[in-house]
Amino acid sequence: EDFDRRRAVELKHGRLCMVATIGMVWPDIFGKFDGYLSPSQNLKFADVPSGIAAVTKVPLEGWLQILLVAGLIETQLLKDQSFGGFGYAKYGAEPGNFGTGYWGRKIQDPAERKLKLTTELNNGRLAMIAMSGMLIQNGLTGQSPIEQLTAGHISPFNDGQGFFAFDPSAELGACPPLGYWDPFGMMAFQDEEKFRRNRELELKHGRICMVATIGMIVPDLFGRFGGYLSPSMDLKFSDIPCTIEAIYKVPTFGWLQIFALAGAIEAKNQAFPENYGYPPFWGRINTLEPEEKQKKLLAEINNGRLAMVAMAAIVAQNGATGQSLVEQFTTGNLNPFVGGYAQREGDAKDKVALRAEFGSGAGKSTAIPWDPIPEGLSNDIFNNTYVGDVGFDPAGFAKNQRLLPWYREAELAHGRVCMLAVLGYTVQTSGAKFEPFITRYPTDSADPLKAATQVPIVGWLQIIVVIALSELWRYENVISKYSQGVQPGDLGWNPTAPVSSPRPKWFGPTFTAAYQPEEWNNMKLREIKHCRLAMVGFFFMVLRNASTGEGPSLLPNLTTAEFQSSVGDFIPRDI
């Protein structure tokens, strides 16, 4: 019954979107109706645009007529045979079958009928996606699909950005090392007014985060205000922690004051985002040279961006550990010379304490402190079999314990490949190449994505053969022997495995025999962390490369004048 109802809904929306898609295109190609849509409002059909703006043009009487016709069709004229109307269902009939046939005739051949119905379903699904795309493009650009095509904005031979007089890549903030960075295309087809709006938001949030970052640190370092925050609640300033919990400590009247102050500031702000009329730089704004002024404004933007990232990281760390930033430093969790949680595993007391604090005892996930531990996970980062288990499984993969070793195997395999890929991506985009060339024809392979198209077919066959042999070996020696004691991802380096454990005879723990079991768990925890980071990092490397046409190399930027003065001219000449 549920399937029939969903299929009927799918067909109805698909049919509507097929008609709507034609309606979005037809008027601009073949013209609109003559005459008036609403004589009383002096509204002609020619005045109605082919886009979302048309919704605001239709008069109230027009909407009533549309709803009336739709209601008659739904309840009387073309009533789906699967449903009797007004809540009375007749399941067993065919969803979407109005009894009208195909152009008024019923198809007798079962094979032809099945083909026609499948075609209708697929066309309806395509039309729903197309309609969504048309509406989004129309909302972003203000143009109908035909206007976008004729203006060249969605031409496959250019990026469309050049058709706008305003170029955001030339504005302040497009600077090394990323240059103009807009991987999600948020500024595509935007005019100067919308850019100013986005710049206003960027500056405002950056300034708030710069203050907030300091506010998260100063109280723990230099102390808090004396006295009471709320005498009626007997709440002192010293009772407010430098963590997310502070949100729940502030009384209601305090929040009202904060919102009132923020509202007053927002309501009065009518100036350009870079100039509110206050005396910036201690009143020296009019005495600054143009270059120095631009430098300071750029520094503010970059510091604001850094503060937004830093604030997000501080809040995330606080949510994961329950500690403020200063507390994390003083306990060694963020000490660059200590391994944090993993380093403490050598001490049994610390290990027990950590498990009590971040383990499954509290019944909450380490990764998402406000959520319960997902089914099938231990929420123990020192789990000998699945090191790095922090209780994060939003898709519910761990529910199937039989497949869990396969998932860990896949995670490690992809993570290891991505660690190599990140290294290879960076080296290649920095200009390093092997000599001689991979083919007898010189190729420019500094761009990894372009390089993929330059590899000859014989090269790809070699790559595929090597991968296939590696996968077969891994299946034979690791995956197929989980039941015999081999752990996921164990290629034969595990020094804690029993001597009788099945392993490739030519490997063995030659380089890892010096590690104690606890130290080996440290190594495995570090590996899984680096694997996860590499998978995310490689994804964004490819995304940046595809969106900008340049790989993530920092070397060309470090050799520029603005970087040489700050980091030193340490890059070899002619690199």
C-alpha positions as CSV (number, residue, x, y, z in Angstrom):
1,E,0.0,0.0,0.0
2,D,2.8,2.4,0.9
3,F,4.6,1.6,-2.4
4,D,1.4,2.2,-4.4
5,R,0.9,5.5,-2.8
6,R,4.5,6.6,-3.3
7,R,4.5,5.4,-6.9
8,A,1.3,7.4,-7.6
9,V,2.9,10.5,-6.0
10,E,6.0,10.0,-8.1
11,L,4.1,9.7,-11.3
12,K,2.0,12.8,-10.5
13,H,5.0,15.0,-9.7
14,G,6.9,13.6,-12.7
15,R,4.0,14.4,-15.1
16,L,3.6,17.9,-13.6
17,C,7.3,18.6,-14.0
18,M,7.3,17.4,-17.6
19,V,4.7,19.9,-18.4
20,A,6.4,22.6,-16.3
21,T,9.7,22.0,-18.0
22,I,8.1,22.7,-21.3
23,G,6.3,25.7,-19.9
24,M,9.7,27.2,-18.7
25,V,11.1,27.0,-22.2
26,W,8.2,27.4,-24.6
27,P,7.3,31.1,-24.1
28,D,10.8,32.3,-24.7
29,I,11.1,30.2,-27.9
30,F,7.7,30.5,-29.5
31,G,6.3,33.6,-27.7
32,K,3.6,34.3,-25.2
33,F,-0.2,34.5,-25.6
34,D,-1.6,37.8,-26.8
35,G,-4.0,39.8,-24.8
36,Y,-4.5,40.3,-21.1
37,L,-4.0,37.9,-18.2
38,S,-5.8,40.3,-15.9
39,P,-7.5,43.3,-17.6
40,S,-8.5,44.8,-14.2
41,Q,-4.8,44.9,-13.3
42,N,-3.6,45.8,-16.8
43,L,-1.5,42.7,-16.8
44,K,-0.7,41.1,-20.1
45,F,0.6,37.6,-20.8
46,A,3.7,39.2,-22.2
47,D,4.4,40.8,-18.8
48,V,4.8,37.4,-17.1
49,P,8.4,36.2,-17.0
50,S,9.5,32.6,-17.6
51,G,10.8,32.0,-14.1
52,I,10.2,32.1,-10.4
53,A,9.2,35.8,-10.7
54,A,6.0,34.7,-12.5
55,V,4.7,33.5,-9.1
56,T,4.5,37.1,-7.9
57,K,2.8,38.3,-11.1
58,V,-0.2,36.0,-11.1
59,P,-3.2,37.8,-9.4
60,L,-5.1,36.2,-6.5
61,E,-8.1,35.3,-8.8
62,G,-5.6,33.4,-11.0
63,W,-4.3,31.3,-8.1
64,L,-7.9,30.5,-7.1
65,Q,-8.6,29.2,-10.6
66,I,-5.4,27.1,-10.6
67,L,-6.3,25.6,-7.3
68,L,-9.9,24.9,-8.4
69,V,-8.8,23.1,-11.6
70,A,-6.2,21.1,-9.7
71,G,-8.8,20.1,-7.1
72,L,-11.3,19.0,-9.7
73,I,-8.6,16.9,-11.5
74,E,-7.5,15.4,-8.2
75,T,-10.9,14.4,-7.0
76,Q,-13.1,13.9,-10.0
77,L,-11.8,14.1,-13.6
78,L,-8.6,12.1,-13.5
79,K,-8.9,10.1,-10.3
80,D,-6.1,7.6,-9.8
81,Q,-7.7,4.1,-9.8
82,S,-5.5,3.2,-6.9
83,F,-7.4,5.6,-4.6
84,G,-11.1,6.1,-4.2
85,G,-10.8,9.7,-3.2
86,F,-11.4,11.4,0.1
87,G,-9.4,8.8,2.0
88,Y,-11.0,5.7,0.5
89,A,-8.3,3.6,-1.1
90,K,-8.7,0.8,-3.5
91,Y,-5.3,-0.9,-3.5
92,G,-4.6,-3.5,-6.0
93,A,-5.2,-1.2,-9.0
94,E,-2.3,0.3,-10.9
95,P,-0.9,3.5,-9.5
96,G,-1.1,6.5,-11.9
97,N,-3.6,4.7,-14.2
98,F,-6.4,7.2,-14.9
99,G,-8.1,4.8,-17.4
100,T,-7.4,7.2,-20.3
101,G,-4.8,5.0,-22.1
102,Y,-2.0,6.3,-24.3
103,W,-3.4,9.3,-26.2
104,G,-6.9,8.0,-25.7
105,R,-6.1,4.4,-26.7
106,K,-5.2,1.5,-24.5
107,I,-2.0,-0.5,-25.4
108,Q,-2.7,-4.2,-25.8
109,D,0.8,-5.5,-26.2
110,P,2.3,-6.2,-22.7
111,A,5.9,-5.6,-23.9
112,E,5.0,-2.3,-25.5
113,R,3.0,-1.2,-22.5
114,K,5.8,-2.0,-20.1
115,L,8.2,0.0,-22.3
116,K,5.9,3.0,-22.4
117,L,5.3,3.0,-18.7
118,T,9.1,2.7,-18.0
119,T,9.7,5.6,-20.4
120,E,7.2,7.7,-18.6
121,L,8.7,7.0,-15.2
122,N,12.2,7.8,-16.4
123,N,11.2,11.0,-18.2
124,G,9.3,12.1,-15.1
125,R,12.3,11.5,-12.9
126,L,14.5,13.4,-15.3
127,A,12.0,16.3,-15.5
128,M,11.9,16.6,-11.7
129,I,15.6,16.9,-11.6
130,A,15.6,19.3,-14.6
131,M,12.9,21.5,-13.0
132,S,14.9,21.7,-9.8
133,G,18.0,22.8,-11.7
134,M,16.0,25.4,-13.7
135,L,14.6,26.9,-10.6
136,I,18.0,27.0,-8.8
137,Q,19.6,28.6,-11.8
138,N,16.8,31.1,-12.2
139,G,17.1,32.0,-8.6
140,L,20.8,32.5,-8.8
141,T,21.0,34.4,-12.1
142,G,17.5,35.9,-12.4
143,Q,17.4,34.6,-16.0
144,S,15.2,31.9,-17.6
145,P,16.9,28.8,-19.1
146,I,16.7,30.3,-22.7
147,E,18.1,33.6,-21.5
148,Q,21.0,31.8,-19.9
149,L,21.7,29.8,-23.1
150,T,21.6,32.8,-25.4
151,A,23.8,34.8,-23.0
152,G,26.3,32.0,-22.9
153,H,26.2,31.5,-19.2
154,I,25.8,27.8,-19.4
155,S,27.8,27.3,-22.6
156,P,30.0,24.3,-22.3
157,F,32.9,26.3,-23.9
158,N,33.3,29.0,-21.3
159,D,32.7,29.5,-17.5
160,G,30.1,32.2,-17.9
161,Q,31.8,34.4,-15.4
162,G,33.3,36.6,-18.1
163,F,29.8,37.7,-19.2
164,F,29.5,39.8,-16.0
165,A,31.1,43.2,-15.7
166,F,31.9,42.5,-12.1
167,D,34.8,40.1,-11.5
168,P,35.1,39.0,-7.8
169,S,38.5,37.5,-8.4
170,A,40.0,41.0,-8.7
171,E,38.6,42.1,-5.3
172,L,40.5,42.4,-2.0
173,G,40.9,39.0,-0.4
174,A,41.9,36.9,-3.4
175,C,45.5,36.4,-2.3
176,P,48.2,33.7,-2.0
177,P,48.4,30.8,-1.3
178,L,44.9,30.0,-2.6
179,G,44.3,33.0,-4.8
180,Y,40.6,33.3,-5.8
181,W,39.1,30.3,-4.0
182,D,35.5,29.6,-4.6
183,P,35.2,25.8,-5.0
184,F,31.4,25.7,-4.5
185,G,30.8,28.5,-7.0
186,M,29.0,30.7,-4.5
187,M,30.0,33.8,-6.4
188,A,29.2,32.5,-9.9
189,F,26.9,34.8,-11.8
190,Q,26.7,37.2,-8.8
191,D,26.7,41.0,-9.3
192,E,28.7,43.6,-7.3
193,E,25.8,44.2,-4.9
194,K,25.6,40.5,-3.8
195,F,29.4,40.4,-3.5
196,R,29.3,43.4,-1.1
197,R,26.6,41.6,0.9
198,N,28.7,38.4,1.1
199,R,31.8,40.5,2.0
200,E,29.8,42.2,4.7
201,L,28.9,38.8,6.2
202,E,32.5,37.6,5.9
203,L,33.9,40.6,7.7
204,K,31.2,40.6,10.4
205,H,31.7,36.9,11.2
206,G,35.4,37.2,11.0
207,R,35.5,40.1,13.5
208,I,33.2,38.3,15.9
209,C,35.3,35.2,15.7
210,M,38.5,37.2,16.4
211,V,37.0,38.6,19.5
212,A,35.4,35.2,20.4
213,T,38.8,33.4,20.0
214,I,40.4,35.7,22.4
215,G,37.4,35.4,24.8
216,M,37.8,31.6,24.8
217,I,41.4,32.0,26.0
218,V,41.8,35.1,28.2
219,P,39.7,34.0,31.2
220,D,41.7,30.9,31.7
221,L,45.0,32.7,31.4
222,F,44.4,36.0,33.2
223,G,41.3,35.3,35.3
224,R,37.7,36.4,35.2
225,F,35.9,39.5,36.4
226,G,35.1,39.8,40.1
227,G,31.6,40.0,41.4
228,Y,28.3,38.6,40.2
229,L,27.0,38.1,36.7
230,S,23.5,37.6,38.1
231,P,23.0,38.4,41.9
232,S,19.5,37.2,41.8
233,M,20.7,33.7,40.7
234,D,23.8,33.9,42.9
235,L,25.9,33.5,39.6
236,K,29.4,34.8,39.7
237,F,31.6,35.5,36.7
238,S,34.0,32.9,38.1
239,D,31.3,30.3,37.6
240,I,31.2,30.7,33.8
241,P,33.5,28.2,32.1
242,C,35.4,28.8,28.8
243,T,33.5,26.1,27.1
244,I,30.2,25.5,25.3
245,E,28.6,25.0,28.7
246,A,28.8,28.7,29.2
247,I,25.8,29.1,26.9
248,Y,23.6,27.3,29.5
249,K,25.0,29.5,32.4
250,V,24.0,32.8,31.0
251,P,20.5,33.9,32.4
252,T,17.7,34.8,30.1
253,F,18.0,38.5,30.9
254,G,21.7,38.3,29.8
255,W,20.7,36.9,26.5
256,L,18.1,39.6,26.0
257,Q,20.9,42.2,26.6
258,I,23.1,40.5,24.0
259,F,20.3,40.4,21.4
260,A,19.4,44.0,22.1
261,L,23.0,45.2,21.6
262,A,23.4,43.1,18.5
263,G,20.1,44.4,17.1
264,A,21.1,48.0,17.7
265,I,24.4,47.5,15.9
266,E,22.8,45.7,13.0
267,A,19.9,48.2,12.6
268,K,22.3,51.2,12.4
269,N,24.7,49.6,10.0
270,Q,24.1,51.2,6.6
271,A,27.7,51.9,5.5
272,F,30.0,50.0,3.2
273,P,31.3,46.9,5.0
274,E,34.9,48.1,5.2
275,N,33.9,51.5,6.7
276,Y,31.4,51.9,9.5
277,G,32.4,55.5,10.0
278,Y,34.3,54.8,13.2
279,P,38.0,55.9,13.6
280,P,39.8,52.6,12.7
281,F,43.5,52.2,13.3
282,W,43.1,54.6,16.2
283,G,42.0,57.5,14.0
284,R,44.9,57.1,11.5
285,I,42.8,55.9,8.6
286,N,43.2,59.2,6.7
287,T,46.9,59.3,7.2
288,L,47.6,55.8,5.8
289,E,49.1,55.4,2.4
290,P,46.9,53.5,-0.1
291,E,49.2,50.5,-0.2
292,E,49.4,50.4,3.6
293,K,45.6,50.7,3.9
294,Q,45.0,47.9,1.5
295,K,47.6,45.8,3.4
296,K,45.8,46.3,6.7
297,L,42.3,45.6,5.2
298,L,43.7,42.4,3.7
299,A,45.2,41.5,7.0
300,E,41.8,41.9,8.7
301,I,40.1,39.7,6.1
302,N,42.8,36.9,6.5
303,N,42.8,37.1,10.3
304,G,39.0,36.9,10.3
305,R,39.1,33.8,8.1
306,L,41.7,32.2,10.3
307,A,39.6,33.1,13.4
308,M,36.5,31.5,11.9
309,V,38.4,28.3,11.3
310,A,40.0,28.4,14.7
311,M,36.7,29.1,16.5
312,A,35.1,26.1,14.7
313,A,38.0,23.9,15.8
314,I,38.0,25.2,19.4
315,V,34.2,24.4,19.7
316,A,34.6,21.0,18.1
317,Q,37.5,20.1,20.4
318,N,35.6,21.3,23.4
319,G,32.6,19.2,22.3
320,A,34.8,16.1,21.9
321,T,36.9,16.5,25.1
322,G,34.8,18.6,27.4
323,Q,37.9,20.8,28.0
324,S,38.6,24.4,27.2
325,L,41.5,25.3,24.9
326,V,43.9,26.2,27.7
327,E,42.9,23.0,29.6
328,Q,43.8,20.9,26.6
329,F,47.2,22.6,26.3
330,T,48.0,22.2,30.0
331,T,46.9,18.5,30.1
332,G,49.1,17.8,27.1
333,N,46.4,16.9,24.6
334,L,47.5,19.5,22.2
335,N,51.2,19.4,23.0
336,P,53.0,19.1,19.6
337,F,55.7,17.1,21.4
338,V,53.4,14.6,23.0
339,G,51.0,12.2,21.3
340,G,47.9,13.3,23.3
341,Y,45.5,10.5,24.0
342,A,47.6,7.9,22.1
343,Q,50.8,8.7,24.0
344,R,49.0,8.0,27.3
345,E,48.3,4.4,26.4
346,G,51.6,3.4,27.9
347,D,50.4,4.4,31.3
348,A,47.6,2.0,32.5
349,K,46.2,4.5,34.9
350,D,45.8,7.2,32.3
351,K,44.4,4.7,29.9
352,V,41.7,3.7,32.4
353,A,41.0,7.3,33.1
354,L,40.6,8.1,29.5
355,R,38.3,5.2,28.9
356,A,36.2,6.4,31.8
357,E,36.1,9.9,30.5
358,F,35.7,9.3,26.8
359,G,34.7,5.7,26.6
360,S,31.3,3.9,26.7
361,G,30.8,4.4,30.4
362,A,28.7,7.6,30.0
363,G,26.7,6.0,27.2
364,K,27.6,8.9,24.8
365,S,29.6,9.0,21.6
366,T,33.1,10.5,21.8
367,A,32.7,11.9,18.3
368,I,29.3,13.4,19.0
369,P,29.0,13.9,22.7
370,W,25.2,14.5,22.7
371,D,24.4,11.3,20.8
372,P,24.3,7.8,22.2
373,I,26.9,5.2,21.1
374,P,25.9,3.7,17.7
375,E,24.9,0.1,17.8
376,G,27.9,-2.3,17.1
377,L,30.6,0.1,18.2
378,S,32.6,0.1,21.5
379,N,33.4,3.8,21.5
380,D,36.9,2.9,22.7
381,I,39.8,4.5,20.8
382,F,42.1,1.8,22.1
383,N,40.0,-1.1,20.9
384,N,42.6,-3.7,19.9
385,T,40.6,-4.9,16.8
386,Y,39.2,-1.6,15.7
387,V,41.6,1.1,16.9
388,G,40.2,4.6,16.5
389,D,36.6,3.7,17.4
390,V,35.2,7.0,18.6
391,G,31.5,6.1,18.3
392,F,30.9,7.7,14.9
393,D,28.6,5.8,12.6
394,P,25.8,8.0,11.2
395,A,25.0,5.6,8.4
396,G,24.7,2.6,10.7
397,F,27.3,0.4,9.0
398,A,28.4,-1.2,12.3
399,K,25.0,-2.8,12.9
400,N,26.1,-5.7,10.6
401,Q,29.0,-7.2,12.7
402,R,29.7,-9.7,10.0
403,L,30.7,-7.0,7.5
404,L,32.5,-4.8,10.0
405,P,36.0,-6.3,9.2
406,W,35.4,-5.6,5.6
407,Y,34.5,-2.0,6.3
408,R,37.7,-1.5,8.4
409,E,39.7,-3.2,5.6
410,A,38.2,-0.8,3.0
411,E,38.9,2.2,5.3
412,L,42.5,1.3,5.7
413,A,43.0,0.4,2.1
414,H,41.5,3.7,0.9
415,G,43.3,5.7,3.6
416,R,46.7,4.2,2.7
417,V,46.1,4.9,-1.0
418,C,45.1,8.5,-0.2
419,M,48.1,9.1,2.0
420,L,50.3,8.2,-1.0
421,A,48.0,10.1,-3.3
422,V,48.3,13.3,-1.2
423,L,52.1,13.0,-1.3
424,G,52.1,12.3,-5.0
425,Y,49.7,15.1,-5.7
426,T,51.8,17.7,-3.9
427,V,55.0,16.5,-5.4
428,Q,53.6,16.5,-8.9
429,T,52.0,20.0,-8.7
430,S,55.3,21.3,-7.4
431,G,56.9,20.5,-10.8
432,A,58.8,17.3,-10.0
433,K,58.9,14.9,-12.9
434,F,60.6,11.6,-13.7
435,E,62.9,11.5,-16.7
436,P,62.6,10.3,-19.4
437,F,58.9,10.9,-20.1
438,I,56.3,8.2,-19.7
439,T,55.9,8.2,-23.5
440,R,58.1,9.2,-26.3
441,Y,56.1,12.4,-26.7
442,P,56.9,15.1,-24.1
443,T,53.9,15.8,-21.8
444,D,53.1,18.5,-19.4
445,S,52.0,16.5,-16.4
446,A,52.3,19.1,-13.6
447,D,48.5,19.1,-13.4
448,P,47.5,15.7,-11.9
449,L,44.0,15.8,-13.5
450,K,45.5,16.6,-16.9
451,A,48.1,14.0,-16.4
452,A,45.4,11.3,-16.1
453,T,44.4,12.1,-19.7
454,Q,48.0,11.9,-20.9
455,V,48.7,8.3,-19.7
456,P,48.6,6.0,-22.7
457,I,46.3,3.0,-22.7
458,V,49.2,0.6,-22.1
459,G,50.0,2.5,-19.0
460,W,46.5,2.3,-17.7
461,L,46.5,-1.5,-18.4
462,Q,49.7,-1.8,-16.3
463,I,48.2,0.1,-13.5
464,I,45.0,-2.0,-13.5
465,V,47.0,-5.2,-13.6
466,V,49.1,-4.2,-10.6
467,I,46.0,-3.2,-8.7
468,A,44.3,-6.4,-9.5
469,L,47.3,-8.5,-8.5
470,S,47.6,-6.5,-5.2
471,E,43.9,-7.0,-4.5
472,L,44.0,-10.7,-5.2
473,W,47.0,-11.1,-2.9
474,R,45.3,-9.1,-0.2
475,Y,42.2,-11.2,-0.4
476,E,44.1,-14.4,-0.3
477,N,46.3,-13.5,2.6
478,V,44.2,-11.1,4.7
479,I,40.5,-10.9,3.9
480,S,39.9,-14.6,3.5
481,K,41.6,-15.3,6.8
482,Y,39.7,-13.1,9.2
483,S,38.3,-16.2,10.9
484,Q,41.9,-17.5,11.5
485,G,43.0,-14.5,13.5
486,V,44.2,-12.1,10.9
487,Q,43.0,-8.6,11.6
488,P,41.7,-6.2,8.9
489,G,44.5,-4.3,7.2
490,D,47.2,-6.6,8.6
491,L,49.7,-7.0,5.8
492,G,52.1,-9.0,8.0
493,W,53.7,-6.3,10.1
494,N,51.8,-6.8,13.3
495,P,54.3,-7.9,16.0
496,T,51.6,-8.9,18.4
497,A,50.2,-11.6,16.1
498,P,51.0,-15.2,17.1
499,V,53.8,-16.9,15.2
500,S,51.3,-19.4,13.9
501,S,49.1,-16.6,12.5
502,P,48.6,-16.8,8.8
503,R,50.8,-14.2,7.2
504,P,52.8,-13.7,4.0
505,K,56.1,-15.6,4.7
506,W,58.2,-12.9,3.0
507,F,56.9,-10.1,5.3
508,G,56.8,-10.7,9.0
509,P,57.3,-8.1,11.7
510,T,60.9,-7.4,10.7
511,F,60.7,-3.6,11.2
512,T,58.1,-3.6,14.0
513,A,59.4,-6.3,16.4
514,A,60.8,-3.6,18.7
515,Y,57.4,-2.3,19.4
516,Q,55.5,-3.4,22.5
517,P,51.8,-4.2,22.1
518,E,50.8,-0.9,23.6
519,E,53.2,1.0,21.4
520,W,51.9,-0.9,18.4
521,N,48.4,0.2,19.2
522,N,49.7,3.8,19.3
523,M,51.1,3.3,15.8
524,K,47.8,1.8,14.5
525,L,45.8,4.7,16.1
526,R,48.1,7.2,14.3
527,E,47.7,5.4,11.0
528,I,43.9,5.4,11.1
529,K,43.9,9.1,12.0
530,H,46.2,9.9,9.1
531,C,44.2,7.7,6.8
532,R,41.0,9.6,7.6
533,L,42.7,12.9,7.2
534,A,44.2,11.9,3.9
535,M,40.9,10.8,2.5
536,V,39.3,14.2,3.3
537,G,42.4,16.0,2.1
538,F,42.7,14.2,-1.2
539,F,39.0,14.9,-1.9
540,F,39.5,18.7,-1.5
541,M,42.8,18.6,-3.5
542,V,40.9,17.2,-6.4
543,L,38.0,19.6,-5.9
544,R,40.3,22.6,-5.8
545,N,42.2,21.3,-8.9
546,A,39.0,20.8,-10.8
547,S,37.5,24.2,-9.9
548,T,40.6,26.4,-10.3
549,G,42.7,24.4,-12.8
550,E,45.7,24.4,-10.5
551,G,46.9,21.8,-8.1
552,P,47.5,22.4,-4.4
553,S,51.2,23.5,-4.6
554,L,52.5,26.1,-2.2
555,L,56.0,26.4,-3.7
556,P,55.1,28.9,-6.4
557,N,53.5,31.2,-3.8
558,L,56.3,30.8,-1.3
559,T,58.8,32.2,-3.8
560,T,56.8,35.4,-4.4
561,A,58.0,38.6,-2.8
562,E,55.3,38.9,-0.2
563,F,56.3,35.5,1.2
564,Q,60.0,35.8,1.0
565,S,60.1,38.7,3.4
566,S,58.2,36.7,6.0
567,V,59.4,33.1,5.7
568,G,62.8,33.6,4.3
569,D,64.2,32.9,0.9
570,F,64.7,29.2,1.5
571,I,63.3,27.8,-1.7
572,P,66.1,26.6,-4.1
573,R,66.6,28.8,-7.1
574,D,64.9,27.8,-10.4
575,I,62.8,25.2,-8.7
